Short mmCIF file of C-alpha atoms in Angstrom, two decimals:
data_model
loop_
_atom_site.label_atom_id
_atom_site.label_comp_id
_atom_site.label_asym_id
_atom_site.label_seq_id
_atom_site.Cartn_x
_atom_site.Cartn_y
_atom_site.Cartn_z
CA UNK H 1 16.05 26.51 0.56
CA UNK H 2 16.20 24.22 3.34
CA UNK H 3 14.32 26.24 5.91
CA UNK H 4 11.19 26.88 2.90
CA UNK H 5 11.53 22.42 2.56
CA UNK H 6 11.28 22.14 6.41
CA UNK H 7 8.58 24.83 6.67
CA UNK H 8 6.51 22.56 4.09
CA UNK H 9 6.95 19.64 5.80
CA UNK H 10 5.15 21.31 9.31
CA UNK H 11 1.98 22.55 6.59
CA UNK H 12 1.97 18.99 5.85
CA UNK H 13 1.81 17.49 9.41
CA UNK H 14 -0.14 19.78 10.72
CA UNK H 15 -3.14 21.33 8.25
CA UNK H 16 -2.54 18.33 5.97
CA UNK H 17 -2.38 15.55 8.33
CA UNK H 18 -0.22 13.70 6.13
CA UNK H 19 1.49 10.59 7.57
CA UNK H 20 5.13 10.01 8.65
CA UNK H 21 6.18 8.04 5.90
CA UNK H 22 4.58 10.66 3.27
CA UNK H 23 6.74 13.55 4.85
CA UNK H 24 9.62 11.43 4.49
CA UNK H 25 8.84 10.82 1.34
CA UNK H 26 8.54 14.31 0.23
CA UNK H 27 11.52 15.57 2.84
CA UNK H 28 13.85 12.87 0.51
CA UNK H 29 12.63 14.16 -3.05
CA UNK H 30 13.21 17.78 -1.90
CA UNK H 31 16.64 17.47 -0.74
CA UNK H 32 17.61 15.67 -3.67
CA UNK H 33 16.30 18.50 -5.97
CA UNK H 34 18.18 21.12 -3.30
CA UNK H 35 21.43 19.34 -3.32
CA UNK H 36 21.27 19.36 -7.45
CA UNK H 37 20.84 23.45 -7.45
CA UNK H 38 23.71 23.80 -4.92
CA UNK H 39 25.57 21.80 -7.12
CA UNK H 40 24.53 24.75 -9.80
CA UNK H 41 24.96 27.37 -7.71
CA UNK H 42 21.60 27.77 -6.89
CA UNK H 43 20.95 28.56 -3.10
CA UNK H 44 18.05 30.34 -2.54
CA UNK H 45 13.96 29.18 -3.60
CA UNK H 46 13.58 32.91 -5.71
CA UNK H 47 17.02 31.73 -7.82
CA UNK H 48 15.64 28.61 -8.93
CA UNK H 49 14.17 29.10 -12.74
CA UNK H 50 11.69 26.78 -14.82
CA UNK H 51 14.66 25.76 -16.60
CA UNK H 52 16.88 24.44 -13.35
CA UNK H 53 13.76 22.75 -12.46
CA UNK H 54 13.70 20.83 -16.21
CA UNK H 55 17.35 20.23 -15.86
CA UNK H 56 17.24 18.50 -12.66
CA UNK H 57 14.00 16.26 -14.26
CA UNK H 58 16.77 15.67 -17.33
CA UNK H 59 19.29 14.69 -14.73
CA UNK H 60 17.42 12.00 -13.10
CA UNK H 61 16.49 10.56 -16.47
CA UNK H 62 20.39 10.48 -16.93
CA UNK H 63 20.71 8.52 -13.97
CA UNK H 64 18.18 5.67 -14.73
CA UNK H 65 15.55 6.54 -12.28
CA UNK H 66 12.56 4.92 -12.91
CA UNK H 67 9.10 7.02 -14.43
CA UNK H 68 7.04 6.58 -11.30
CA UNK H 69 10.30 7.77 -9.42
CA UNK H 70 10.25 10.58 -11.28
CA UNK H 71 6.90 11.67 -11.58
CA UNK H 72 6.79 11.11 -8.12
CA UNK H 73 9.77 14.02 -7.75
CA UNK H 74 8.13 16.21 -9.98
CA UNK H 75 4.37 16.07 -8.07
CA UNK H 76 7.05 16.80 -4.72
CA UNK H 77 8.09 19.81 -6.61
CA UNK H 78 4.85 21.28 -7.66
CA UNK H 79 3.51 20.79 -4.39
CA UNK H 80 5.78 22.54 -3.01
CA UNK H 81 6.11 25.17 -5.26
CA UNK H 82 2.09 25.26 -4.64
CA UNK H 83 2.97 26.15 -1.05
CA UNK H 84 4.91 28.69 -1.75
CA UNK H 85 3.26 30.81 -3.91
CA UNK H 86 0.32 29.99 -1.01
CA UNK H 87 1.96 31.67 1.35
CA UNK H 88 3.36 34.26 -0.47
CA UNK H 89 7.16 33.37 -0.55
CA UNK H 90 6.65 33.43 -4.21
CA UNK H 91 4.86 34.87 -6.82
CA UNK H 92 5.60 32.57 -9.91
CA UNK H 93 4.97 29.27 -9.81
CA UNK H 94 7.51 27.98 -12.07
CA UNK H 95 6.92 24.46 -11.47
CA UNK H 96 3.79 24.33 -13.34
CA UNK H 97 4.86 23.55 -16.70
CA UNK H 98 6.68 20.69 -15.60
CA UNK H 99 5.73 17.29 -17.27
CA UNK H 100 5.89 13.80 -15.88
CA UNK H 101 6.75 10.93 -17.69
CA UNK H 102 3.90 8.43 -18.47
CA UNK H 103 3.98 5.75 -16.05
CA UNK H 104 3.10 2.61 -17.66
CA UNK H 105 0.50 0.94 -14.92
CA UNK H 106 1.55 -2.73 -14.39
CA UNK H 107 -1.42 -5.13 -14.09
CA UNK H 108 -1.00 -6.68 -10.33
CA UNK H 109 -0.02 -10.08 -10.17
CA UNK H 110 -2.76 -11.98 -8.35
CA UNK H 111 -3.38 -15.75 -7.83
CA UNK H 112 -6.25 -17.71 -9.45
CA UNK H 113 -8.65 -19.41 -6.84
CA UNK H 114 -7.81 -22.66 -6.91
CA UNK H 115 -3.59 -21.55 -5.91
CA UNK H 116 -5.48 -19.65 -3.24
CA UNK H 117 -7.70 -22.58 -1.41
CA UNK H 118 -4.09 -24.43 -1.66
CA UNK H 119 -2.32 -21.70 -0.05
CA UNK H 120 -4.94 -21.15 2.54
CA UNK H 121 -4.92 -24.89 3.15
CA UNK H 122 -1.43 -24.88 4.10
CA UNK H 123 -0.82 -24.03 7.58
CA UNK H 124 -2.87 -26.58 10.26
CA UNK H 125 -3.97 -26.93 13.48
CA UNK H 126 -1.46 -28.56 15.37
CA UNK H 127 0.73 -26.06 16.96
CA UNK H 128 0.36 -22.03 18.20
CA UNK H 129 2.03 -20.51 15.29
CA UNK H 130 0.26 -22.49 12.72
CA UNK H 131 -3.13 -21.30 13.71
CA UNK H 132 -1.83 -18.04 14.22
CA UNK H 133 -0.69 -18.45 10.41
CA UNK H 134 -3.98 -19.49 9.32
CA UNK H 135 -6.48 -16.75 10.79
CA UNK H 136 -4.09 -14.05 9.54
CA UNK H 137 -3.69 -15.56 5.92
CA UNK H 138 -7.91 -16.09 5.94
CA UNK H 139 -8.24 -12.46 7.62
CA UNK H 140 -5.98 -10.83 4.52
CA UNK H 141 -7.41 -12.54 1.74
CA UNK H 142 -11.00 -12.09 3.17
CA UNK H 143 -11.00 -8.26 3.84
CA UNK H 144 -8.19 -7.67 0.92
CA UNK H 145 -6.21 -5.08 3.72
CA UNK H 146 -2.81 -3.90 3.59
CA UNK H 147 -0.46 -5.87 5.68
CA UNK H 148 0.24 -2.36 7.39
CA UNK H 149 -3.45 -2.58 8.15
CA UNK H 150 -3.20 -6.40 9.33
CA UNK H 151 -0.32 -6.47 11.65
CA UNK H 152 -1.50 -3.04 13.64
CA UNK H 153 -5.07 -4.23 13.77
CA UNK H 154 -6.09 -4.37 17.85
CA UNK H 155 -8.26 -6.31 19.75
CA UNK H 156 -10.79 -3.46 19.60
CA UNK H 157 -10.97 -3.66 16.02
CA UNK H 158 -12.41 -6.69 15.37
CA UNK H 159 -16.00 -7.52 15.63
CA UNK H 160 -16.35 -11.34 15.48
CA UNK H 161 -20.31 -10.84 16.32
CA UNK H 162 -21.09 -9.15 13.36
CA UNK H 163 -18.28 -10.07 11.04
CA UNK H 164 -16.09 -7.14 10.60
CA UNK H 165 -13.06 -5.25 11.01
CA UNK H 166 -12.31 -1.49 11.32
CA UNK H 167 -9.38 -0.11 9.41
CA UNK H 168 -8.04 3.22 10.76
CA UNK H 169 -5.66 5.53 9.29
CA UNK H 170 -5.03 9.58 10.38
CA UNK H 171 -7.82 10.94 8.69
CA UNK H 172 -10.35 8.30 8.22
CA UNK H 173 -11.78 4.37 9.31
CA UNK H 174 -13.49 2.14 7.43
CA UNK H 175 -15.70 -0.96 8.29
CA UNK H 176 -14.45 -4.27 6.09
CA UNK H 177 -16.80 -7.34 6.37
CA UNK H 178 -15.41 -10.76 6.71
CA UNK H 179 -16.98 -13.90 6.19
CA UNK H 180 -16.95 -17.46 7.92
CA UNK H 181 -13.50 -18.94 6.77
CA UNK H 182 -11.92 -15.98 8.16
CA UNK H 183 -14.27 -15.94 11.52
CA UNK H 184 -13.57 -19.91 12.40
CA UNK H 185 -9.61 -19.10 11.95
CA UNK H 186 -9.73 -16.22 14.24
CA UNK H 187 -11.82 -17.52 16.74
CA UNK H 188 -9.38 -21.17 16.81
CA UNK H 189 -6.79 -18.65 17.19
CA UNK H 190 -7.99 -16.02 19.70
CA UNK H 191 -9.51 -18.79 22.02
CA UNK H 192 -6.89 -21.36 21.77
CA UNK H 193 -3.77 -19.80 21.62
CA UNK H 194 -3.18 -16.49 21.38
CA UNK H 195 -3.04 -16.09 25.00
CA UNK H 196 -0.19 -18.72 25.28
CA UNK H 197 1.74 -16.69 23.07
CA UNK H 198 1.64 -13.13 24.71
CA UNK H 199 4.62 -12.11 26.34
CA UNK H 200 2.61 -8.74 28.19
CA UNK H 201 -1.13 -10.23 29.17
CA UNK H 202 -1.98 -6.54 28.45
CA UNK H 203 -1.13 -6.72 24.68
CA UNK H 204 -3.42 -5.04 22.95
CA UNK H 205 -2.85 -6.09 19.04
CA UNK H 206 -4.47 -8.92 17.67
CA UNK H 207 -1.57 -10.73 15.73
CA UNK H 208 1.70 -11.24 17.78
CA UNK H 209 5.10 -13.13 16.83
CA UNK H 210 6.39 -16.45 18.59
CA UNK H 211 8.03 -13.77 21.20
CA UNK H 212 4.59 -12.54 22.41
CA UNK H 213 4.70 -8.80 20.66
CA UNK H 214 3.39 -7.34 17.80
CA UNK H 215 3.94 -9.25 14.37
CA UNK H 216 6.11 -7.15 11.87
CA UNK H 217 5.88 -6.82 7.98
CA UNK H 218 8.94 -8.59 7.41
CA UNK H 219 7.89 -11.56 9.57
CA UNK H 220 4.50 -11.82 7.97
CA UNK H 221 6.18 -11.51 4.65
CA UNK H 222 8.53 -15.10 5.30
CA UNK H 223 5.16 -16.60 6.65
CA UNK H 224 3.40 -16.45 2.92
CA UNK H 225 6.53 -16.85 1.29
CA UNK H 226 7.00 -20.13 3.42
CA UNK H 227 3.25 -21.69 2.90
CA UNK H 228 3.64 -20.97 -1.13
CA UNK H 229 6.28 -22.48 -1.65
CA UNK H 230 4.53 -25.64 0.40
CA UNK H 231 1.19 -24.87 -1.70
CA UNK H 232 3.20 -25.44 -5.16
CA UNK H 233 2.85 -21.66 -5.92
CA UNK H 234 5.94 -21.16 -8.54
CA UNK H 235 4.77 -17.40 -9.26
CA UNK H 236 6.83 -14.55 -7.23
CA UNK H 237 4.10 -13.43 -4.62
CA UNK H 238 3.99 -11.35 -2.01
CA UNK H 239 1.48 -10.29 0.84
CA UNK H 240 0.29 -7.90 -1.23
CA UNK H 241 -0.89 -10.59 -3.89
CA UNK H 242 -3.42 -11.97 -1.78
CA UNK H 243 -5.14 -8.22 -1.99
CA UNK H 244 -4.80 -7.65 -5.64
CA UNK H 245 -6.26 -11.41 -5.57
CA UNK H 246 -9.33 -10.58 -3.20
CA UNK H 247 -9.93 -7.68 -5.84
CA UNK H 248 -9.69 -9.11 -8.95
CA UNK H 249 -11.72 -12.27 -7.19
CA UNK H 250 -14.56 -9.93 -5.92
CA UNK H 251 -14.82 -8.32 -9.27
CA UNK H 252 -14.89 -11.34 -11.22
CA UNK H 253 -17.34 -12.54 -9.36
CA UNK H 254 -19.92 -9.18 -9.98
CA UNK H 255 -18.81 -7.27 -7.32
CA UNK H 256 -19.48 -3.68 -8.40
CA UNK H 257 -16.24 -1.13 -8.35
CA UNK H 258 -17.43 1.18 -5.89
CA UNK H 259 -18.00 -1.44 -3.08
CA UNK H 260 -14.57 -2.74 -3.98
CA UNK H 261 -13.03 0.52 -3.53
CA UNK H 262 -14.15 1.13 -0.29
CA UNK H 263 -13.35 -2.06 0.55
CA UNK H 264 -9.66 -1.49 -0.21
CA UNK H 265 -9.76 1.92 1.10
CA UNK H 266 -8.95 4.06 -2.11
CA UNK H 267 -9.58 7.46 -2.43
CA UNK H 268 -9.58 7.13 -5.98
CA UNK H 269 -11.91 4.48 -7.89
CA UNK H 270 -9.53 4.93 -10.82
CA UNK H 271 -7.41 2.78 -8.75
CA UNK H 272 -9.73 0.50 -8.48
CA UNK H 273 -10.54 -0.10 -11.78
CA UNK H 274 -7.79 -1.78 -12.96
CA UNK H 275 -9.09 -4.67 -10.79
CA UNK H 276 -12.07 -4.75 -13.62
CA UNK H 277 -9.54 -3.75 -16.38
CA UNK H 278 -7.86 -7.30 -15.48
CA UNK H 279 -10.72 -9.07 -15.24
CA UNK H 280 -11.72 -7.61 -19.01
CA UNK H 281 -8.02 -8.82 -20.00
CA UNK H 282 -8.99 -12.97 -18.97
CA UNK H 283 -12.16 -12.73 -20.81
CA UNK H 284 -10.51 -11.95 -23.93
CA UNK H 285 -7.72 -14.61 -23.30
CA UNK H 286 -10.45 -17.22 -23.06
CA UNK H 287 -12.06 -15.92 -26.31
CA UNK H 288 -9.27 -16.06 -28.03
CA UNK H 289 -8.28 -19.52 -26.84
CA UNK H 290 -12.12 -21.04 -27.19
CA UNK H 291 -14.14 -19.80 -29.91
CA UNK H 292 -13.63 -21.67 -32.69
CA UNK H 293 -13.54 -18.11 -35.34
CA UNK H 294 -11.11 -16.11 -32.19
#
């Protein structure tokens, strides 16, 4: 089985263009599911029956793996089952009848406005690091990015003429606007002090750490965790709040869905609607709470 699971993961790098971390991804659930048949018994892909495939499903239920984590093994499983009755290795795809467990969505926990002006508000202007700070916390909230996106973002991709940044990933770019907050914060830190804090003059990505290279997620992460706990914040956040808060902000505000996805770069505007679904939630609160017959 494992030369079919390594012969999936090439289809996937090279006519799927999948990225790194999603062949990983899949490379992990498909070992676990091989190292459960050999357990069985079970060596090659033609021995495996739809009934292995529902025992192993029943055997990480057992083991108190979450529903996404499972349904996330199962769509591993079909796909590559798909592959192999593509190619011909198989003719039954016994996969198919598999079923995933719903997967309740969570609503994202975002920050109101007001918690965001007082986390933005936090870092100053007095030393390199602090600027730095600012113009990456405006940047994020502004363009509602991943951090992936934010701390790989080069010189190159910033247009500070026209107000936007370009977002690349292996298949695709997109073009996110920014506004004047975020420009005046990048330009205070591009002009003032970015250059002071380069270790290689040659550096070629915009944000960089107090040791002159290239910020990382887990320093970027201690940065907001730092400035909310300054700003008051008591909530759990991470930099992934201040996206699900540009989102919900945008929408709230009567931004329509499918500017918001592209802004945020899903593929699916399902995703994206969950932004509005929140937004739907609030009103209802405040109905409840105000009218005088809620």
């Amino acid at each position: 089985m494992e030369e079919q699971i390594q012969s999936f993961i090439i289809y996937l790098h090279n006519v799927k263009n999948t990225s790194r971390n999603t062949e990983l991804s899949y490379e992990r659930d498909l070992h676990k599911l091989k190292d459960f048949l050999q357990a069985q018994g079970i060596e090659k892909v033609d021995e495996i029956t739809a009934t292995s495939l529902n025992s192993y499903v029943r055997h990480l239920e057992q083991e108190g793996f979450k529903a996404a984590t499972i349904s996330r093994n199962i769509a591993s499983i079909k796909a590559l089952f798909h592959y192999l009755i593509k190619n011909g290795t198989i003719r039954t795809d016994i996969s198919e009848n598999l079923k995933a467990p719903k997967v309740e969505r969570k609503m994202p926990g975002i920050l109101s406005m007001e918690e965001i002006e007082q986390l933005l508000e936090q870092p100053g202007h007095e030393n390199p690091k602090e600027i730095r700070d600012r113009a990456m916390l405006e940047l994020l909230y502004a363009t509602g990015i991943r951090v992936s996106e934010l701390i790989s973002l080069k010189l190159a991709d910033v247009n500070m003429q026209m107000g936007y940044i370009i977002c690349h990933d292996r298949t695709k770019e997109r073009a996110v606007p920014f506004g004047n907050k975020a420009r005046e914060a990048l330009t205070e830190y591009f002009f003032k002090v970015r250059s002071g804090m380069l270790r290689d003059p040659n550096e070629e990505t915009l944000f960089v750490n107090c040791s002159g290279s290239p910020m990382s997620r887990q320093g970027f992460w201690k940065l907001v965790k730092h400035y909310a706990q300054k700003a008051g914040i008591v909530e759990e956040i991470t930099p992934h709040t201040l996206r699900h808060s540009f989102a919900a902000h945008l929408v709230a505000n009567g931004a329509d869905l499918k500017s918001v996805q592209e802004m945020l770069g899903h593929s699916d505007i399902s995703t994206t609607q969950i932004y509005a679904n929140l937004n739907h939630n609030h009103i209802r609160e405040v109905y409840a709470k105000a009218h005088p017959r809620g």
